Coordinates of C-alpha atoms in Angstrom, one line a residue:
X1 CA 141.8 111.0 185.3
X2 CA 138.9 108.6 186.1
X3 CA 136.7 110.7 183.9
X4 CA 139.2 110.4 180.9
X5 CA 139.5 106.7 181.4
X6 CA 135.7 106.4 181.4
X7 CA 135.4 108.4 178.2
X8 CA 138.2 106.5 176.5
X9 CA 136.5 103.1 177.4
X10 CA 133.2 104.4 176.2
X11 CA 134.5 105.4 173.0
X12 CA 136.2 102.0 172.5
X13 CA 133.0 100.2 173.3
X14 CA 131.1 102.5 170.8
X15 CA 133.7 101.8 168.1
X16 CA 133.7 97.9 168.9
X17 CA 129.9 98.0 168.6
X18 CA 129.9 100.0 165.4
X19 CA 132.4 97.7 163.8
X20 CA 130.5 94.5 164.8
X21 CA 127.5 96.0 163.4
X22 CA 129.2 96.7 160.1
X23 CA 130.6 93.2 160.2
X24 CA 127.2 91.9 160.8
X25 CA 125.8 93.8 157.9
X26 CA 128.5 92.3 155.6
X27 CA 128.2 88.7 156.7
X28 CA 124.3 88.5 157.0
X29 CA 123.1 91.5 154.8
X30 CA 122.6 89.3 151.7
X31 CA 121.1 86.2 153.4
X32 CA 117.4 86.4 152.8
X33 CA 114.6 84.0 151.6
X34 CA 113.1 84.3 148.2
X35 CA 110.1 86.6 148.2
X36 CA 107.0 86.4 145.8
X37 CA 108.0 89.5 144.0
X38 CA 111.5 90.6 143.2
X39 CA 113.6 92.5 140.8
X40 CA 117.2 92.1 139.7
X41 CA 120.5 93.9 140.3
X42 CA 122.8 93.9 137.3
X43 CA 126.7 94.2 137.5
X44 CA 128.8 94.9 134.4
X45 CA 131.8 92.5 134.7
X46 CA 133.7 94.0 131.7
X47 CA 133.2 95.5 128.4
X48 CA 135.6 95.0 125.3
X49 CA 136.3 97.6 122.8
X50 CA 136.3 97.5 119.2
X51 CA 138.5 94.7 117.8
X52 CA 141.7 95.9 116.1
X53 CA 143.4 93.6 113.7
X54 CA 147.0 93.5 112.1
X55 CA 147.3 93.7 108.5
X56 CA 147.3 89.9 108.4
X57 CA 144.0 89.8 110.4
X58 CA 145.7 88.7 113.7
X59 CA 144.2 90.5 116.7
X60 CA 146.2 93.5 118.1
X61 CA 143.8 93.7 121.3
X62 CA 141.0 91.5 123.0
X63 CA 143.4 88.7 122.4
X64 CA 144.4 88.0 126.3
X65 CA 142.3 86.1 128.8
X66 CA 141.6 87.4 132.2
X67 CA 139.7 85.9 135.2
X68 CA 137.4 87.8 137.3
X69 CA 136.0 87.0 140.8
X70 CA 132.4 87.7 141.4
X71 CA 132.2 88.4 145.3
X72 CA 129.0 88.5 147.2
X73 CA 129.0 90.2 150.5
X74 CA 128.4 87.1 152.8
X75 CA 130.7 85.3 155.2
X76 CA 131.2 82.3 152.8
X77 CA 132.6 84.4 150.0
X78 CA 134.8 86.4 152.4
X79 CA 136.2 83.1 153.7
X80 CA 137.3 82.2 150.3
X81 CA 139.1 85.6 149.7
X82 CA 142.4 84.1 151.4
X83 CA 143.0 81.8 148.6
X84 CA 142.9 84.5 145.9
X85 CA 144.2 87.8 147.5
X86 CA 146.8 89.3 149.7
X87 CA 146.1 90.9 152.9
X88 CA 145.8 94.5 151.7
X89 CA 143.7 93.5 149.0
X90 CA 141.4 91.4 151.0
X91 CA 140.8 94.4 153.4
X92 CA 140.0 96.6 150.3
X93 CA 137.6 94.3 149.1
X94 CA 135.9 93.8 152.4
X95 CA 135.7 97.6 152.6
X96 CA 133.9 97.6 149.4
X97 CA 131.5 95.0 150.5
X98 CA 130.2 96.9 153.3
X99 CA 127.8 98.8 150.8
X100 CA 125.9 95.3 150.7
X101 CA 126.3 94.6 147.0
X102 CA 128.4 92.1 145.1
X103 CA 131.6 93.4 143.4
X104 CA 133.9 92.0 140.7
X105 CA 137.8 91.8 141.1
X106 CA 140.3 90.9 138.6
X107 CA 142.5 88.0 139.5
X108 CA 146.4 88.0 139.1
X109 CA 146.6 84.4 138.4
X110 CA 146.2 82.7 135.0
X111 CA 144.8 79.5 136.5
X112 CA 142.3 80.2 139.3
X113 CA 141.5 77.4 141.8
X114 CA 138.0 76.0 142.0
X115 CA 135.8 77.8 144.5
X116 CA 132.5 76.8 146.0
X117 CA 131.1 80.4 146.8
X118 CA 132.9 82.9 144.6
X119 CA 132.1 82.7 141.0
X120 CA 134.9 82.9 138.5
X121 CA 134.3 84.3 135.0
X122 CA 136.7 83.9 132.0
X123 CA 136.8 87.3 130.1
X124 CA 138.8 89.1 127.7
X125 CA 141.5 91.6 128.9
X126 CA 140.6 95.1 127.7
X127 CA 144.0 96.7 127.6
X128 CA 146.1 94.1 125.6
X129 CA 148.6 96.2 123.9
X130 CA 151.4 98.7 125.0
X131 CA 151.2 100.5 121.6
X132 CA 150.5 104.2 122.2
X133 CA 149.2 104.7 118.8
X134 CA 146.3 102.3 119.8
X135 CA 145.7 102.6 123.6
X136 CA 142.8 104.7 124.7
X137 CA 145.0 105.9 127.7
X138 CA 147.4 107.4 125.3
X139 CA 144.7 109.1 123.3
X140 CA 145.5 106.5 120.6
X141 CA 143.0 105.0 118.2
X142 CA 140.6 103.3 120.8
X143 CA 140.2 106.8 122.3
X144 CA 138.4 107.7 119.1
X145 CA 136.5 104.4 118.4
X146 CA 133.5 105.0 120.7
X147 CA 131.5 101.7 120.1
X148 CA 132.2 98.7 122.3
X149 CA 132.2 95.0 121.1
X150 CA 130.0 93.6 123.8
X151 CA 129.9 93.1 127.6
X152 CA 129.6 90.5 130.4
X153 CA 126.9 91.1 133.0
X154 CA 126.2 89.4 136.1
X155 CA 122.5 89.5 137.3
X156 CA 121.4 89.1 141.0
X157 CA 117.8 88.6 142.3
X158 CA 116.8 91.1 144.9
X159 CA 113.7 91.5 147.1
X160 CA 111.4 94.6 147.2
X161 CA 113.9 96.4 149.5
X162 CA 116.8 95.7 147.1
X163 CA 118.5 93.1 149.2
X164 CA 120.2 90.1 147.5
X165 CA 118.2 86.8 147.7
X166 CA 119.9 83.9 149.6
X167 CA 121.2 81.2 147.4
X168 CA 121.5 83.3 144.2
X169 CA 125.1 83.5 143.1
X170 CA 124.3 85.4 139.9
X171 CA 123.6 84.6 136.5
X172 CA 126.3 85.4 134.0
X173 CA 125.0 86.9 130.7
X174 CA 127.1 87.5 127.7
X175 CA 125.9 90.5 125.7
X176 CA 127.2 90.0 122.2
X177 CA 130.6 89.5 123.8
X178 CA 132.0 87.0 120.9
X179 CA 131.4 89.8 118.3
X180 CA 134.4 90.1 115.9
X181 CA 133.5 93.4 114.3
X182 CA 136.4 96.1 114.2
X183 CA 138.9 97.7 112.1
X184 CA 141.8 96.2 110.0
X185 CA 144.9 98.4 110.3
X186 CA 147.8 98.7 108.2
X187 CA 150.3 97.6 110.9
X188 CA 152.2 94.7 110.1
X189 CA 152.8 92.3 113.0
X190 CA 156.2 91.0 112.0
X191 CA 157.5 94.7 111.0
X192 CA 156.0 96.0 114.2
X193 CA 158.1 93.3 116.2
X194 CA 161.2 94.1 114.4
X195 CA 160.8 97.9 115.1
X196 CA 160.1 97.2 119.0
X197 CA 163.2 94.9 119.1
X198 CA 165.4 97.2 117.3
X199 CA 164.3 100.2 119.4
X200 CA 165.6 98.6 122.8
X201 CA 168.5 101.1 122.9
X202 CA 166.2 104.2 122.7
X203 CA 165.1 105.5 126.2
X204 CA 162.9 108.4 125.0
X205 CA 161.8 108.6 121.4
X206 CA 160.0 106.7 118.6
X207 CA 160.6 104.7 115.6
X208 CA 158.1 104.7 112.7
X209 CA 158.1 102.4 109.5
X210 CA 155.8 103.2 106.6
X211 CA 155.0 101.8 103.2
X212 CA 156.5 104.1 100.7
X213 CA 153.9 103.3 97.9
X214 CA 150.8 104.5 99.8
X215 CA 152.1 106.1 103.1
X216 CA 150.5 103.4 105.2
X217 CA 151.9 102.9 108.7
X218 CA 153.6 99.5 109.2
X219 CA 154.9 100.0 112.5
X220 CA 155.0 102.6 115.1
X221 CA 157.1 102.4 118.6
X222 CA 157.1 104.8 121.3
X223 CA 159.6 104.8 124.2
X224 CA 159.4 104.4 126.9
X225 CA 156.6 101.9 126.1
X226 CA 154.7 102.8 129.3
X227 CA 154.5 106.4 128.5
X228 CA 151.1 108.1 128.0
X229 CA 152.6 110.4 125.2
X230 CA 152.2 109.6 121.5
X231 CA 155.7 110.7 120.6
X232 CA 155.2 109.8 116.9
X233 CA 152.4 112.3 116.8
X234 CA 153.9 115.0 118.8
X235 CA 155.9 117.9 117.3
X236 CA 159.6 118.3 117.8
X237 CA 162.5 120.4 116.3
X238 CA 163.4 118.3 113.4
X239 CA 166.8 120.1 112.4
X240 CA 168.8 118.8 109.4
X241 CA 166.4 116.2 108.2
X242 CA 164.3 119.1 106.9
X243 CA 167.3 119.9 104.6
X244 CA 165.6 117.1 102.5
X245 CA 162.6 119.4 101.9
X246 CA 164.9 122.4 101.2
X247 CA 167.1 120.4 98.8
X248 CA 163.7 119.3 97.0
X249 CA 162.6 123.0 96.8
X250 CA 166.1 123.7 95.1
X251 CA 165.8 120.7 92.6
X252 CA 162.2 121.7 91.8
X253 CA 163.3 125.2 91.1
X254 CA 166.6 124.3 89.2
X255 CA 168.7 126.1 91.8
X256 CA 172.1 124.6 92.2
X257 CA 174.6 126.5 94.1
X258 CA 178.2 126.3 94.7
X259 CA 179.1 127.7 98.0
X260 CA 182.5 127.9 99.7
X261 CA 181.8 127.1 103.5
X262 CA 184.3 128.3 106.1
X263 CA 182.4 127.0 109.1
X264 CA 180.2 129.9 109.7
X265 CA 178.0 132.5 108.1
X266 CA 176.6 135.8 109.3
X267 CA 173.1 137.0 108.6
X268 CA 172.5 140.4 109.9
X269 CA 173.7 140.4 113.5
X270 CA 173.5 136.7 113.9
X271 CA 176.3 134.1 113.0
X272 CA 175.2 130.7 112.1
X273 CA 177.8 127.7 112.2
X274 CA 178.3 124.2 111.1
X275 CA 178.7 121.6 113.9
X276 CA 182.0 122.3 115.4
X277 CA 182.5 125.3 113.0
X278 CA 184.0 122.7 110.6
X279 CA 184.8 124.4 107.3
X280 CA 183.3 122.2 104.5
X281 CA 185.0 124.4 101.7
X282 CA 183.6 124.7 98.3
X283 CA 180.8 122.4 97.7
X284 CA 177.4 121.8 95.8
X285 CA 174.1 120.6 97.0
X286 CA 174.9 117.0 97.0
X287 CA 178.2 117.3 99.2
X288 CA 176.4 120.0 101.4
X289 CA 173.7 117.5 102.1
X290 CA 176.2 114.7 102.8
X291 CA 178.1 116.9 105.1
X292 CA 174.9 118.5 106.7
X293 CA 176.4 121.8 106.1
X294 CA 174.3 124.6 107.9
X295 CA 176.1 127.4 106.2
X296 CA 175.2 126.0 102.7
X297 CA 171.6 125.7 103.6
X298 CA 171.2 129.0 105.1
X299 CA 172.8 130.6 101.9
X300 CA 170.4 128.3 99.9
X301 CA 167.2 129.4 101.9
X302 CA 168.1 133.0 101.4
X303 CA 168.5 132.4 97.7
X304 CA 165.3 130.5 97.3
X305 CA 163.3 132.8 99.4
X306 CA 160.1 132.2 101.7
X307 CA 157.6 131.8 99.0
X308 CA 159.3 128.9 97.4
X309 CA 160.2 127.2 100.4
X310 CA 156.6 127.5 102.0
X311 CA 155.1 126.4 98.7
X312 CA 157.3 123.2 98.8
X313 CA 156.7 122.7 102.5
X314 CA 152.9 123.1 101.8
X315 CA 153.1 120.5 99.0
X316 CA 154.6 117.9 101.3
X317 CA 151.8 118.3 103.7
X318 CA 153.4 120.3 106.5
X319 CA 150.4 122.8 106.7
X320 CA 147.8 119.9 106.6
X321 CA 146.2 117.8 109.4
X322 CA 146.6 114.0 109.3
X323 CA 143.2 112.3 109.7
X324 CA 144.1 108.9 111.2
X325 CA 140.5 107.8 111.8
X326 CA 137.0 109.6 112.2
X327 CA 137.7 112.8 114.0
X328 CA 141.2 111.9 115.1
X329 CA 143.2 114.6 113.5
X330 CA 147.0 115.1 114.1
X331 CA 148.5 118.7 113.2
X332 CA 151.5 117.7 111.0
X333 CA 153.7 120.7 111.8
X334 CA 154.0 124.3 113.0
X335 CA 155.4 126.4 110.2
X336 CA 156.7 129.8 110.5
X337 CA 154.3 132.3 108.7
X338 CA 155.5 134.9 106.1
X339 CA 155.7 137.5 108.7
X340 CA 158.2 135.3 110.6
X341 CA 160.2 134.5 107.5
X342 CA 160.4 138.2 106.5
X343 CA 163.3 138.2 109.1
X344 CA 166.4 136.8 107.4
X345 CA 167.6 135.2 110.6
X346 CA 164.3 133.3 110.7
X347 CA 164.6 132.4 107.2
X348 CA 168.1 131.2 107.7
X349 CA 167.0 129.0 110.6
X350 CA 164.3 127.6 108.5
X351 CA 166.9 126.6 106.0
X352 CA 168.2 124.0 108.3
X353 CA 165.2 123.0 110.2
X354 CA 165.4 125.2 113.2
X355 CA 163.7 128.5 114.6
X356 CA 159.9 128.6 114.7
X357 CA 159.4 125.3 113.1
X358 CA 158.4 122.0 114.4
X359 CA 156.9 118.8 112.9
X360 CA 155.9 115.3 114.0
X361 CA 158.0 112.2 113.3
X362 CA 155.0 110.9 111.4
X363 CA 155.0 113.9 109.0
X364 CA 158.8 113.4 108.6
X365 CA 158.2 109.9 107.7
X366 CA 155.7 110.8 105.0
X367 CA 158.0 113.1 103.5
X368 CA 160.4 110.2 103.0
X369 CA 157.6 108.3 101.3
X370 CA 157.0 111.1 98.8
X371 CA 160.6 111.3 97.8
X372 CA 160.9 107.3 97.7
X373 CA 157.8 106.5 95.5
X374 CA 158.9 108.9 92.9
X375 CA 157.6 112.4 94.1
X376 CA 153.9 111.4 94.8
X377 CA 152.3 112.7 98.0
X378 CA 149.9 110.4 99.9
X379 CA 147.9 110.9 103.1
X380 CA 149.2 108.8 105.9
X381 CA 147.0 105.7 106.5
X382 CA 146.5 103.8 109.6
X383 CA 143.1 102.0 109.2
X384 CA 142.8 100.0 105.9
X385 CA 139.1 98.5 106.3
X386 CA 136.0 98.1 108.4
X387 CA 135.4 94.5 109.6
X388 CA 131.9 93.1 110.2
X389 CA 130.7 90.5 112.5
X390 CA 131.4 87.8 109.7
X391 CA 135.0 89.3 109.3
X392 CA 133.8 90.6 105.9
X393 CA 136.0 93.8 105.0
X394 CA 135.0 97.0 103.6
X395 CA 137.9 98.9 102.4
X396 CA 138.3 102.7 103.4
X397 CA 138.8 105.1 100.6
X398 CA 141.4 107.8 100.9
X399 CA 142.0 111.0 99.2
X400 CA 143.9 110.8 95.9
X401 CA 147.5 111.1 95.8
X402 CA 149.1 114.0 94.1
X403 CA 152.5 114.5 92.4
X404 CA 154.7 117.3 93.7
X405 CA 158.2 116.1 92.4
X406 CA 158.8 114.6 88.9
X407 CA 160.3 111.1 88.9
X408 CA 163.6 112.4 87.7
X409 CA 163.7 115.1 90.5
X410 CA 162.9 112.3 93.1
X411 CA 165.4 110.1 91.7
X412 CA 168.1 112.8 92.0
X413 CA 167.3 113.4 95.6
X414 CA 167.5 109.8 96.5
X415 CA 170.9 109.7 94.9
X416 CA 171.8 112.6 97.1
X417 CA 170.5 110.7 100.0
X418 CA 172.5 107.7 99.1
X419 CA 175.6 109.8 99.1
X420 CA 174.9 110.9 102.7
X421 CA 175.2 107.1 103.7
X422 CA 178.1 106.2 101.6
X423 CA 180.3 109.3 102.1
X424 CA 178.6 111.6 104.7
X425 CA 177.1 111.8 108.1
X426 CA 175.0 108.7 107.7
X427 CA 177.7 106.3 107.1
X428 CA 176.7 104.6 110.4
X429 CA 173.6 103.3 108.7
X430 CA 175.3 101.4 106.1
X431 CA 176.0 97.7 106.1
X432 CA 177.7 95.4 103.5
X433 CA 174.4 93.7 102.4
X434 CA 171.8 96.5 103.0
X435 CA 172.1 99.5 100.9
X436 CA 170.0 102.5 102.0
X437 CA 169.5 106.3 101.7
X438 CA 168.9 108.8 104.4
X439 CA 169.6 111.9 106.3
X440 CA 170.8 112.5 109.9
X441 CA 170.0 115.4 112.3
X442 CA 171.0 116.7 115.5
X443 CA 168.3 119.3 116.4
X444 CA 168.6 122.0 119.0
X445 CA 165.6 122.3 121.3
X446 CA 166.3 125.6 123.3
X447 CA 165.8 123.5 126.5
X448 CA 168.7 123.2 128.9
X449 CA 169.7 120.7 131.8
X450 CA 172.6 121.9 134.0
X451 CA 173.6 124.3 131.2
X452 CA 173.7 121.6 128.6
X453 CA 171.2 122.1 125.8
X454 CA 169.1 119.0 125.0
X455 CA 169.1 117.7 121.6
X456 CA 166.6 115.6 119.4
X457 CA 168.6 113.3 117.2
X458 CA 167.2 111.8 114.2
X459 CA 167.8 109.4 111.2
X460 CA 165.3 109.5 108.2
X461 CA 166.1 106.6 105.8
X462 CA 164.6 104.7 103.0
X463 CA 165.4 101.0 102.1
X464 CA 166.5 99.7 99.8
X465 CA 167.6 102.8 98.1
X466 CA 167.5 101.6 94.5
X467 CA 163.8 100.3 94.8
X468 CA 162.5 101.9 98.0
X469 CA 159.8 100.0 99.9
X470 CA 160.2 101.2 103.5
X471 CA 160.4 104.8 104.9
X472 CA 162.0 104.7 108.3
X473 CA 162.2 107.5 111.1
X474 CA 164.1 107.0 114.3
X475 CA 164.1 109.8 116.8
X476 CA 165.5 110.1 120.2
X477 CA 165.2 112.9 122.8
X478 CA 168.1 114.2 124.8
X479 CA 170.5 112.4 122.5
X480 CA 174.1 112.9 121.4
X481 CA 173.9 112.7 117.5
X482 CA 171.7 111.2 114.7
X483 CA 174.8 109.2 113.6
X484 CA 175.5 107.6 117.0
X485 CA 172.1 107.4 118.5
X486 CA 169.7 106.6 115.5
X487 CA 171.8 105.2 112.6
X488 CA 172.6 101.9 114.5
X489 CA 168.8 101.4 115.2
X490 CA 168.1 102.0 111.5
X491 CA 170.8 99.4 110.5
X492 CA 169.3 96.8 112.7
X493 CA 165.8 97.4 111.3
X494 CA 166.9 96.8 107.7
X495 CA 169.0 93.8 108.6
X496 CA 165.9 92.3 110.0
X497 CA 163.5 93.5 107.3
X498 CA 165.7 91.8 104.6
X499 CA 165.6 88.4 106.7
X500 CA 161.8 88.7 107.0

């Protein structure tokens, strides 16, 4: 027993001695006199990425102030930690200081108190936006923009043995830190704010607003905002909003069917049905689009055939990649191939946007732009110009547009989309003052939660319908219906756009 006690006491004494030695190292390790020959130790306080600008040249990032504490490993600096950090943070800092070198810590306060020994640096917050299409952490634009816009360094003098010299609290060096060079984006600050505020009812999903004239992105919101997933650029089952492309194919090929819907249709051994097996009776393309009649579009897809449908889908850009900047390429969709569509069942599913087919919300928004501007396909744009240190702008040239529908064909389809809102499934998007056109979707995902299938719900709309300026996509994950989930969000957006 006595031996155990002796061993225990010896261990405690050893630990205490070790601890005192470490504390002595921290407290006195940096207190040396200036020697004749010495070098310097450089510590990078922060770097700022390329500055990104809204379309009105207001800053998107690099627009918030942060304060940094330069803490040296000596007793005077350690004594001042109590006025800056809580207990746990102080212990973490002291542990870092045991290495014998100064460190830099971000302060939580906006108004740091004046200190005698800890140097406070005013800097720019590197992450100053929660836009996933921008953030580096969510593989947004800043992930692909490699160059930095300057840095702040703190230089310390050290002796020949690499020890900090007494009395040197560090020299702050601003290395091209005030640079203004960067990229001007197509995102409109006011419209982005409207989209963010309107999307508050969405738990999981996204909102995209684009300029119909040139397919430039005016706003992009991902929910939840702290997610690292760029949902606007991710592929989803799109369901009935793809009926717009099938309808465009029919109009382009002058195929206008009358079909008597009894609520279900059998293709081979597979039966397809309308929602709730509702019988829509005899109808043409306009009524079928307004009613979102699956049976009609199954029959239409089988009539058009895979070649015509794939040709139209390719013209709308579904087989392309969207290059948003540099080597940032986004795959627009995963189309079923001809081998898949040789199956009449898969061709039937393709007719109403299901089966082996997914697309990004961004691509579906570009489809709206093509229809809304009179049938001209443009590549999606996010970056409009390069900005130099004097804020001189060099416009980025994009691939020339191509016409895929005649103006009269596009106008007819817009008229059908208007009918969806006035007399069909999109009625919840309509207001007395704001006239729009669009298409709803409630897409099956094949994923189940407690036996209930998860649904992606959509509204794809253009506004105003008689002279479309805006293409708007609203998508929610695990929703109920496009009409109940997405149309109210669309309605709020257009009401605010009109008042802008």
